[in-house]
PDB file of C-alpha atoms in Angstrom:
ATOM      1  CA  ASN Q 224      -6.909  10.547  16.844  1.00  0.00           C
ATOM      2  CA  ALA Q 225      -6.161  12.030  13.532  1.00  0.00           C
ATOM      3  CA  GLY Q 226      -5.182   9.757  10.719  1.00  0.00           C
ATOM      4  CA  VAL Q 227      -1.894   9.783   8.760  1.00  0.00           C
ATOM      5  CA  MET Q 228      -1.492  13.258   7.463  1.00  0.00           C
ATOM      6  CA  GLN Q 229       0.384  14.015   4.228  1.00  0.00           C
ATOM      7  CA  ASN Q 230       1.096  17.462   2.967  1.00  0.00           C
ATOM      8  CA  PRO Q 231       0.839  18.954   0.553  1.00  0.00           C
ATOM      9  CA  ARG Q 232      -1.970  17.115  -1.182  1.00  0.00           C
ATOM     10  CA  HIS Q 233      -0.868  18.517  -4.557  1.00  0.00           C
ATOM     11  CA  LEU Q 234       2.611  19.711  -5.488  1.00  0.00           C
ATOM     12  CA  VAL Q 235       3.634  21.207  -8.801  1.00  0.00           C
ATOM     13  CA  ARG Q 236       7.422  21.526  -9.407  1.00  0.00           C
ATOM     14  CA  ARG Q 237       9.434  22.520 -12.548  1.00  0.00           C
ATOM     15  CA  ARG Q 238      12.015  20.155 -13.776  1.00  0.00           C
ATOM     16  CA  GLY Q 239      15.275  20.513 -11.764  1.00  0.00           C
ATOM     17  CA  GLN Q 240      13.528  21.789  -8.590  1.00  0.00           C
ATOM     18  CA  GLU Q 241      13.292  19.874  -5.320  1.00  0.00           C
ATOM     19  CA  ALA Q 242      10.185  18.308  -3.968  1.00  0.00           C
ATOM     20  CA  ARG Q 243       9.644  17.802  -0.303  1.00  0.00           C
ATOM     21  CA  LEU Q 244       6.835  15.512   0.822  1.00  0.00           C
ATOM     22  CA  ARG Q 245       5.753  15.390   4.490  1.00  0.00           C
ATOM     23  CA  CYS Q 246       4.031  12.680   6.415  1.00  0.00           C
ATOM     24  CA  SER Q 247       2.866  12.774  10.075  1.00  0.00           C
ATOM     25  CA  PRO Q 248       2.064   9.232  11.241  1.00  0.00           C
ATOM     26  CA  MET Q 249      -0.680   8.379  13.544  1.00  0.00           C
ATOM     27  CA  LYS Q 250      -0.137   9.042  17.159  1.00  0.00           C
ATOM     28  CA  GLY Q 251       1.861   6.186  18.745  1.00  0.00           C
ATOM     29  CA  HIS Q 252       3.046   4.821  15.398  1.00  0.00           C
ATOM     30  CA  SER Q 253       6.831   4.555  15.079  1.00  0.00           C
ATOM     31  CA  HIS Q 254       6.919   2.803  11.632  1.00  0.00           C
ATOM     32  CA  VAL Q 255       6.608   4.858   8.434  1.00  0.00           C
ATOM     33  CA  TYR Q 256       6.476   3.447   4.839  1.00  0.00           C
ATOM     34  CA  TRP Q 257       6.691   5.500   1.575  1.00  0.00           C
ATOM     35  CA  TYR Q 258       5.054   4.159  -1.670  1.00  0.00           C
ATOM     36  CA  ARG Q 259       4.917   5.569  -5.197  1.00  0.00           C
ATOM     37  CA  GLN Q 260       1.860   4.941  -7.393  1.00  0.00           C
ATOM     38  CA  LEU Q 261       2.030   5.652 -11.095  1.00  0.00           C
ATOM     39  CA  PRO Q 262      -1.147   5.872 -13.236  1.00  0.00           C
ATOM     40  CA  GLU Q 263      -2.596   2.419 -13.929  1.00  0.00           C
ATOM     41  CA  GLU Q 264       0.143   0.785 -11.787  1.00  0.00           C
ATOM     42  CA  GLY Q 265       0.199  -0.596  -8.401  1.00  0.00           C
ATOM     43  CA  LEU Q 266       1.810   0.737  -5.145  1.00  0.00           C
ATOM     44  CA  LYS Q 267       5.607   0.463  -5.358  1.00  0.00           C
ATOM     45  CA  PHE Q 268       7.428   0.201  -2.030  1.00  0.00           C
ATOM     46  CA  MET Q 269      10.141   2.823  -1.690  1.00  0.00           C
ATOM     47  CA  VAL Q 270      11.397   2.955   1.910  1.00  0.00           C
ATOM     48  CA  TYR Q 271      10.568   1.809   5.372  1.00  0.00           C
ATOM     49  CA  LEU Q 272      11.688   3.850   8.397  1.00  0.00           C
ATOM     50  CA  GLN Q 273      11.445   3.826  12.088  1.00  0.00           C
ATOM     51  CA  LYS Q 274      12.388   6.834  14.227  1.00  0.00           C
ATOM     52  CA  GLU Q 275      15.801   8.006  13.106  1.00  0.00           C
ATOM     53  CA  ASN Q 276      16.590   4.756  11.182  1.00  0.00           C
ATOM     54  CA  ILE Q 277      16.096   3.551   7.746  1.00  0.00           C
ATOM     55  CA  ILE Q 278      15.182  -0.156   7.917  1.00  0.00           C
ATOM     56  CA  ASP Q 279      14.761  -0.868   4.266  1.00  0.00           C
ATOM     57  CA  GLU Q 280      15.334   1.380   1.320  1.00  0.00           C
ATOM     58  CA  SER Q 281      15.525  -1.257  -1.360  1.00  0.00           C
ATOM     59  CA  GLY Q 282      12.754   0.396  -3.334  1.00  0.00           C
ATOM     60  CA  MET Q 283      14.320   3.849  -3.453  1.00  0.00           C
ATOM     61  CA  PRO Q 284      16.055   5.094  -6.664  1.00  0.00           C
ATOM     62  CA  LYS Q 285      19.769   5.335  -5.954  1.00  0.00           C
ATOM     63  CA  GLU Q 286      19.983   8.939  -6.926  1.00  0.00           C
ATOM     64  CA  ARG Q 287      18.062  12.179  -6.163  1.00  0.00           C
ATOM     65  CA  PHE Q 288      15.722  10.341  -3.611  1.00  0.00           C
ATOM     66  CA  SER Q 289      16.131  10.448   0.077  1.00  0.00           C
ATOM     67  CA  ALA Q 290      13.996   9.949   3.193  1.00  0.00           C
ATOM     68  CA  GLU Q 291      14.143  10.647   6.830  1.00  0.00           C
ATOM     69  CA  PHE Q 292      12.113  10.186   9.994  1.00  0.00           C
ATOM     70  CA  PRO Q 293      13.623  12.270  12.711  1.00  0.00           C
ATOM     71  CA  LYS Q 294      13.112  11.886  16.453  1.00  0.00           C
ATOM     72  CA  GLU Q 295      10.774  14.940  16.354  1.00  0.00           C
ATOM     73  CA  GLY Q 296       8.571  16.015  13.412  1.00  0.00           C
ATOM     74  CA  PRO Q 297       7.192  14.385  10.349  1.00  0.00           C
ATOM     75  CA  SER Q 298       8.854  11.943   7.965  1.00  0.00           C
ATOM     76  CA  ILE Q 299      10.210  13.668   4.820  1.00  0.00           C
ATOM     77  CA  LEU Q 300      10.449  12.236   1.350  1.00  0.00           C
ATOM     78  CA  ARG Q 301      12.867  14.497  -0.645  1.00  0.00           C
ATOM     79  CA  ILE Q 302      13.327  14.415  -4.406  1.00  0.00           C
ATOM     80  CA  GLN Q 303      16.045  16.490  -5.778  1.00  0.00           C
ATOM     81  CA  GLN Q 304      16.262  17.804  -9.316  1.00  0.00           C
ATOM     82  CA  VAL Q 305      12.801  16.407 -10.272  1.00  0.00           C
ATOM     83  CA  VAL Q 306      12.231  15.061 -13.697  1.00  0.00           C
ATOM     84  CA  ARG Q 307       8.902  14.425 -15.505  1.00  0.00           C
ATOM     85  CA  GLY Q 308       9.097  10.772 -14.604  1.00  0.00           C
ATOM     86  CA  ASP Q 309       8.845  11.540 -10.976  1.00  0.00           C
ATOM     87  CA  SER Q 310       5.257  12.653 -11.510  1.00  0.00           C
ATOM     88  CA  ALA Q 311       3.072  10.298  -9.528  1.00  0.00           C
ATOM     89  CA  ALA Q 312       1.125   9.886  -6.258  1.00  0.00           C
ATOM     90  CA  TYR Q 313       3.222   9.281  -3.207  1.00  0.00           C
ATOM     91  CA  PHE Q 314       1.635   7.640  -0.300  1.00  0.00           C
ATOM     92  CA  CYS Q 315       2.830   7.304   3.195  1.00  0.00           C
ATOM     93  CA  ALA Q 316       1.643   4.683   5.747  1.00  0.00           C
ATOM     94  CA  SER Q 317       2.193   4.141   9.367  1.00  0.00           C
ATOM     95  CA  SER Q 318       1.906   1.303  11.757  1.00  0.00           C
ATOM     96  CA  PRO Q 319       2.436   0.739  15.569  1.00  0.00           C
ATOM     97  CA  PRO Q 320       5.547  -0.701  16.991  1.00  0.00           C
ATOM     98  CA  GLY Q 321       6.020  -4.492  16.710  1.00  0.00           C
ATOM     99  CA  GLN Q 322       6.284  -6.545  13.556  1.00  0.00           C
ATOM    100  CA  GLY Q 323       3.495  -8.016  11.563  1.00  0.00           C
ATOM    101  CA  GLU Q 324      -0.069  -8.682  12.377  1.00  0.00           C
ATOM    102  CA  THR Q 325      -1.036  -5.202  12.204  1.00  0.00           C
ATOM    103  CA  GLU Q 326      -2.597  -3.087   9.528  1.00  0.00           C
ATOM    104  CA  ALA Q 327      -0.931  -0.162   7.867  1.00  0.00           C
ATOM    105  CA  PHE Q 328      -2.784   3.160   7.897  1.00  0.00           C
ATOM    106  CA  PHE Q 329      -2.387   5.264   4.795  1.00  0.00           C
ATOM    107  CA  GLY Q 330      -2.527   8.997   4.150  1.00  0.00           C
ATOM    108  CA  GLN Q 331      -4.454  10.520   1.269  1.00  0.00           C
ATOM    109  CA  GLY Q 332      -1.221  10.895  -0.669  1.00  0.00           C
ATOM    110  CA  THR Q 333       0.728  13.726  -2.339  1.00  0.00           C
ATOM    111  CA  ARG Q 334       0.264  14.196  -6.078  1.00  0.00           C
ATOM    112  CA  LEU Q 335       3.433  15.447  -7.499  1.00  0.00           C
ATOM    113  CA  THR Q 336       3.294  16.921 -11.073  1.00  0.00           C
ATOM    114  CA  VAL Q 337       6.544  17.890 -12.622  1.00  0.00           C
ATOM    115  CA  VAL Q 338       6.146  20.419 -15.514  1.00  0.00           C
TER     116      VAL Q 338
ATOM    117  CA  SER X  90      12.632 -11.561  -6.853  1.00  0.00           C
ATOM    118  CA  GLN X  91       9.319 -11.602  -5.029  1.00  0.00           C
ATOM    119  CA  LYS X  92       6.352 -11.436  -7.372  1.00  0.00           C
ATOM    120  CA  ILE X  93       2.643 -10.744  -6.694  1.00  0.00           C
ATOM    121  CA  GLU X  94      -0.031 -11.163  -9.352  1.00  0.00           C
ATOM    122  CA  GLN X  95      -3.724 -10.311  -9.058  1.00  0.00           C
ATOM    123  CA  ASN X  96      -5.600 -12.324 -11.547  1.00  0.00           C
ATOM    124  CA  SER X  97      -7.177  -9.645 -13.577  1.00  0.00           C
ATOM    125  CA  GLU X  98      -6.927  -5.923 -13.880  1.00  0.00           C
ATOM    126  CA  ALA X  99     -10.775  -5.489 -14.111  1.00  0.00           C
ATOM    127  CA  LEU X 100     -13.788  -7.389 -13.042  1.00  0.00           C
ATOM    128  CA  ASN X 101     -17.336  -6.604 -13.838  1.00  0.00           C
ATOM    129  CA  ILE X 102     -20.193  -8.194 -12.092  1.00  0.00           C
ATOM    130  CA  GLN X 103     -23.891  -7.626 -11.435  1.00  0.00           C
ATOM    131  CA  GLU X 104     -25.239  -6.485  -8.090  1.00  0.00           C
ATOM    132  CA  GLY X 105     -26.117  -9.382  -5.800  1.00  0.00           C
ATOM    133  CA  LYS X 106     -23.471 -11.751  -7.286  1.00  0.00           C
ATOM    134  CA  THR X 107     -20.243 -12.862  -5.496  1.00  0.00           C
ATOM    135  CA  ALA X 108     -17.102 -11.268  -6.621  1.00  0.00           C
ATOM    136  CA  THR X 109     -13.948 -13.450  -6.436  1.00  0.00           C
ATOM    137  CA  LEU X 110     -10.505 -11.838  -6.670  1.00  0.00           C
ATOM    138  CA  THR X 111      -7.262 -13.813  -6.846  1.00  0.00           C
ATOM    139  CA  CYS X 112      -3.791 -13.057  -5.554  1.00  0.00           C
ATOM    140  CA  ASN X 113      -0.803 -15.284  -6.409  1.00  0.00           C
ATOM    141  CA  TYR X 114       2.741 -14.821  -5.183  1.00  0.00           C
ATOM    142  CA  THR X 115       6.075 -16.401  -5.670  1.00  0.00           C
ATOM    143  CA  ASN X 116       9.450 -16.614  -4.042  1.00  0.00           C
ATOM    144  CA  TYR X 117       8.358 -15.780  -0.597  1.00  0.00           C
ATOM    145  CA  SER X 118       6.648 -17.137   2.463  1.00  0.00           C
ATOM    146  CA  PRO X 119       4.878 -14.336   4.234  1.00  0.00           C
ATOM    147  CA  ALA X 120       3.569 -14.781   7.718  1.00  0.00           C
ATOM    148  CA  TYR X 121       0.558 -12.583   6.900  1.00  0.00           C
ATOM    149  CA  LEU X 122      -1.318 -11.489   3.861  1.00  0.00           C
ATOM    150  CA  GLN X 123      -3.595  -8.413   3.804  1.00  0.00           C
ATOM    151  CA  TRP X 124      -6.273  -7.003   1.591  1.00  0.00           C
ATOM    152  CA  TYR X 125      -6.921  -3.332   1.003  1.00  0.00           C
ATOM    153  CA  ARG X 126      -9.442  -1.229  -0.846  1.00  0.00           C
ATOM    154  CA  GLN X 127      -8.567   1.910  -2.744  1.00  0.00           C
ATOM    155  CA  ASP X 128     -11.015   4.431  -4.131  1.00  0.00           C
ATOM    156  CA  PRO X 129      -9.920   6.917  -6.889  1.00  0.00           C
ATOM    157  CA  GLY X 130      -7.785   9.611  -5.494  1.00  0.00           C
ATOM    158  CA  ARG X 131      -7.621   8.094  -2.086  1.00  0.00           C
ATOM    159  CA  GLY X 132      -5.189   6.160  -0.023  1.00  0.00           C
ATOM    160  CA  PRO X 133      -5.714   2.374   0.506  1.00  0.00           C
ATOM    161  CA  VAL X 134      -7.927   1.278   3.373  1.00  0.00           C
ATOM    162  CA  PHE X 135      -7.345  -1.950   5.223  1.00  0.00           C
ATOM    163  CA  LEU X 136      -9.905  -4.672   5.038  1.00  0.00           C
ATOM    164  CA  LEU X 137      -8.629  -7.980   6.230  1.00  0.00           C
ATOM    165  CA  LEU X 138      -5.513  -9.590   7.549  1.00  0.00           C
ATOM    166  CA  ILE X 139      -5.057 -13.470   7.465  1.00  0.00           C
ATOM    167  CA  ARG X 140      -2.155 -15.361   9.003  1.00  0.00           C
ATOM    168  CA  GLU X 141      -0.245 -18.233   7.344  1.00  0.00           C
ATOM    169  CA  ASN X 142      -1.837 -20.776   9.686  1.00  0.00           C
ATOM    170  CA  GLU X 143      -5.335 -19.560   8.958  1.00  0.00           C
ATOM    171  CA  LYS X 144      -7.194 -21.121   6.065  1.00  0.00           C
ATOM    172  CA  GLU X 145     -10.126 -18.600   6.074  1.00  0.00           C
ATOM    173  CA  LYS X 146     -11.121 -15.245   7.582  1.00  0.00           C
ATOM    174  CA  ARG X 147     -14.492 -13.534   7.445  1.00  0.00           C
ATOM    175  CA  LYS X 148     -15.774 -10.080   8.076  1.00  0.00           C
ATOM    176  CA  GLU X 149     -19.422  -9.312   7.187  1.00  0.00           C
ATOM    177  CA  ARG X 150     -19.742  -9.844   3.448  1.00  0.00           C
ATOM    178  CA  LEU X 151     -16.061 -10.361   2.962  1.00  0.00           C
ATOM    179  CA  LYS X 152     -14.163 -13.656   3.024  1.00  0.00           C
ATOM    180  CA  VAL X 153     -10.438 -14.279   2.516  1.00  0.00           C
ATOM    181  CA  THR X 154      -8.706 -17.690   2.083  1.00  0.00           C
ATOM    182  CA  PHE X 155      -4.963 -18.245   2.273  1.00  0.00           C
ATOM    183  CA  ASP X 156      -3.357 -21.397   0.790  1.00  0.00           C
ATOM    184  CA  THR X 157       0.383 -21.276   1.523  1.00  0.00           C
ATOM    185  CA  THR X 158       0.976 -24.501  -0.544  1.00  0.00           C
ATOM    186  CA  LEU X 159      -0.514 -22.917  -3.731  1.00  0.00           C
ATOM    187  CA  LYS X 160       0.848 -19.527  -2.644  1.00  0.00           C
ATOM    188  CA  GLN X 161      -2.563 -18.077  -3.326  1.00  0.00           C
ATOM    189  CA  SER X 162      -5.259 -16.014  -1.613  1.00  0.00           C
ATOM    190  CA  LEU X 163      -8.838 -15.584  -2.731  1.00  0.00           C
ATOM    191  CA  PHE X 164     -10.960 -12.563  -1.745  1.00  0.00           C
ATOM    192  CA  HIS X 165     -14.664 -12.943  -1.927  1.00  0.00           C
ATOM    193  CA  ILE X 166     -17.348 -10.189  -1.658  1.00  0.00           C
ATOM    194  CA  THR X 167     -20.854 -11.776  -1.389  1.00  0.00           C
ATOM    195  CA  ALA X 168     -24.035 -10.008  -2.280  1.00  0.00           C
ATOM    196  CA  SER X 169     -22.106  -7.325  -4.040  1.00  0.00           C
ATOM    197  CA  GLN X 170     -23.292  -3.745  -4.209  1.00  0.00           C
ATOM    198  CA  PRO X 171     -22.429  -0.850  -6.467  1.00  0.00           C
ATOM    199  CA  ALA X 172     -20.810   0.772  -3.428  1.00  0.00           C
ATOM    200  CA  ASP X 173     -18.321  -2.151  -3.533  1.00  0.00           C
ATOM    201  CA  SER X 174     -16.935  -0.780  -6.766  1.00  0.00           C
ATOM    202  CA  ALA X 175     -13.230   0.065  -6.097  1.00  0.00           C
ATOM    203  CA  THR X 176      -9.706  -1.307  -6.608  1.00  0.00           C
ATOM    204  CA  TYR X 177      -8.773  -4.098  -4.297  1.00  0.00           C
ATOM    205  CA  LEU X 178      -5.170  -4.615  -3.455  1.00  0.00           C
ATOM    206  CA  CYS X 179      -3.374  -7.776  -2.111  1.00  0.00           C
ATOM    207  CA  ALA X 180      -0.435  -7.185   0.094  1.00  0.00           C
ATOM    208  CA  LEU X 181       2.238  -9.583   1.325  1.00  0.00           C
ATOM    209  CA  ASP X 182       3.253  -8.746   4.892  1.00  0.00           C
ATOM    210  CA  ILE X 183       6.996  -9.474   5.093  1.00  0.00           C
ATOM    211  CA  ARG X 184       7.743  -6.946   7.873  1.00  0.00           C
ATOM    212  CA  GLN X 185       9.180  -9.709  10.009  1.00  0.00           C
ATOM    213  CA  ALA X 186      11.885  -9.991   7.445  1.00  0.00           C
ATOM    214  CA  GLY X 187      12.732  -6.348   8.149  1.00  0.00           C
ATOM    215  CA  THR X 188      10.978  -4.982   5.127  1.00  0.00           C
ATOM    216  CA  ALA X 189       7.476  -3.795   4.390  1.00  0.00           C
ATOM    217  CA  LEU X 190       4.064  -4.575   2.820  1.00  0.00           C
ATOM    218  CA  ILE X 191       4.515  -5.445  -0.847  1.00  0.00           C
ATOM    219  CA  PHE X 192       1.397  -4.808  -3.005  1.00  0.00           C
ATOM    220  CA  GLY X 193      -0.047  -6.314  -6.065  1.00  0.00           C
ATOM    221  CA  LYS X 194      -1.224  -4.102  -8.821  1.00  0.00           C
ATOM    222  CA  GLY X 195      -4.848  -4.541  -7.788  1.00  0.00           C
ATOM    223  CA  THR X 196      -8.137  -5.560  -9.409  1.00  0.00           C
ATOM    224  CA  THR X 197     -10.679  -2.970 -10.242  1.00  0.00           C
ATOM    225  CA  LEU X 198     -14.179  -4.183  -9.405  1.00  0.00           C
ATOM    226  CA  SER X 199     -17.247  -2.699 -10.996  1.00  0.00           C
ATOM    227  CA  VAL X 200     -20.578  -3.795  -9.666  1.00  0.00           C
ATOM    228  CA  SER X 201     -23.475  -2.723 -11.895  1.00  0.00           C
ATOM    229  CA  SER X 202     -27.032  -2.409 -10.629  1.00  0.00           C
TER     230      SER X 202
END
């Protein structure tokens, strides 16, 4: 059973371009979470999704950021018109159905660099 | 707003000693609290989960306590080894409230031989 797969591992974008980050959860997991980690800072929650539903997006910036978890295929975190401040490591985690009392499994992250 | 604080950004100890990391939180009553380990350039890895009705949980050299009155969790590594050097993250599990795991900034532990 493969772990949480994120791709790409490294992504370089010029200011104003779009960044698409992909996350394939572990098999059987229906809950996906996205986090952002800036250097010397902790993991900041962005969005929590279940298949075809956004459960909590309270950590997402109001503009330029969006996320989806379609019925088929990976979860996508999309950042439009990237700026230098978007440079960070973006981690995806997944967990099985049900609430609480279960660990979250993290991917290795996508390191976005905006030049 | 919910707030999670881990007592120090860095902790340096000698091999063989016990490392104690602190996690304090405010404005929430989580049903569970979790601890993760993160190595540089890697994603966090789950270590332990403790429920609100549990006082203590152990796993090999690791021990976690959870005091819901003080709103505090302590994470202990006994007989520490250089391989224990990493950043340790505390996370409030508030998924029952329809949201997610909320993490502290972490404490970076360095164990010297």
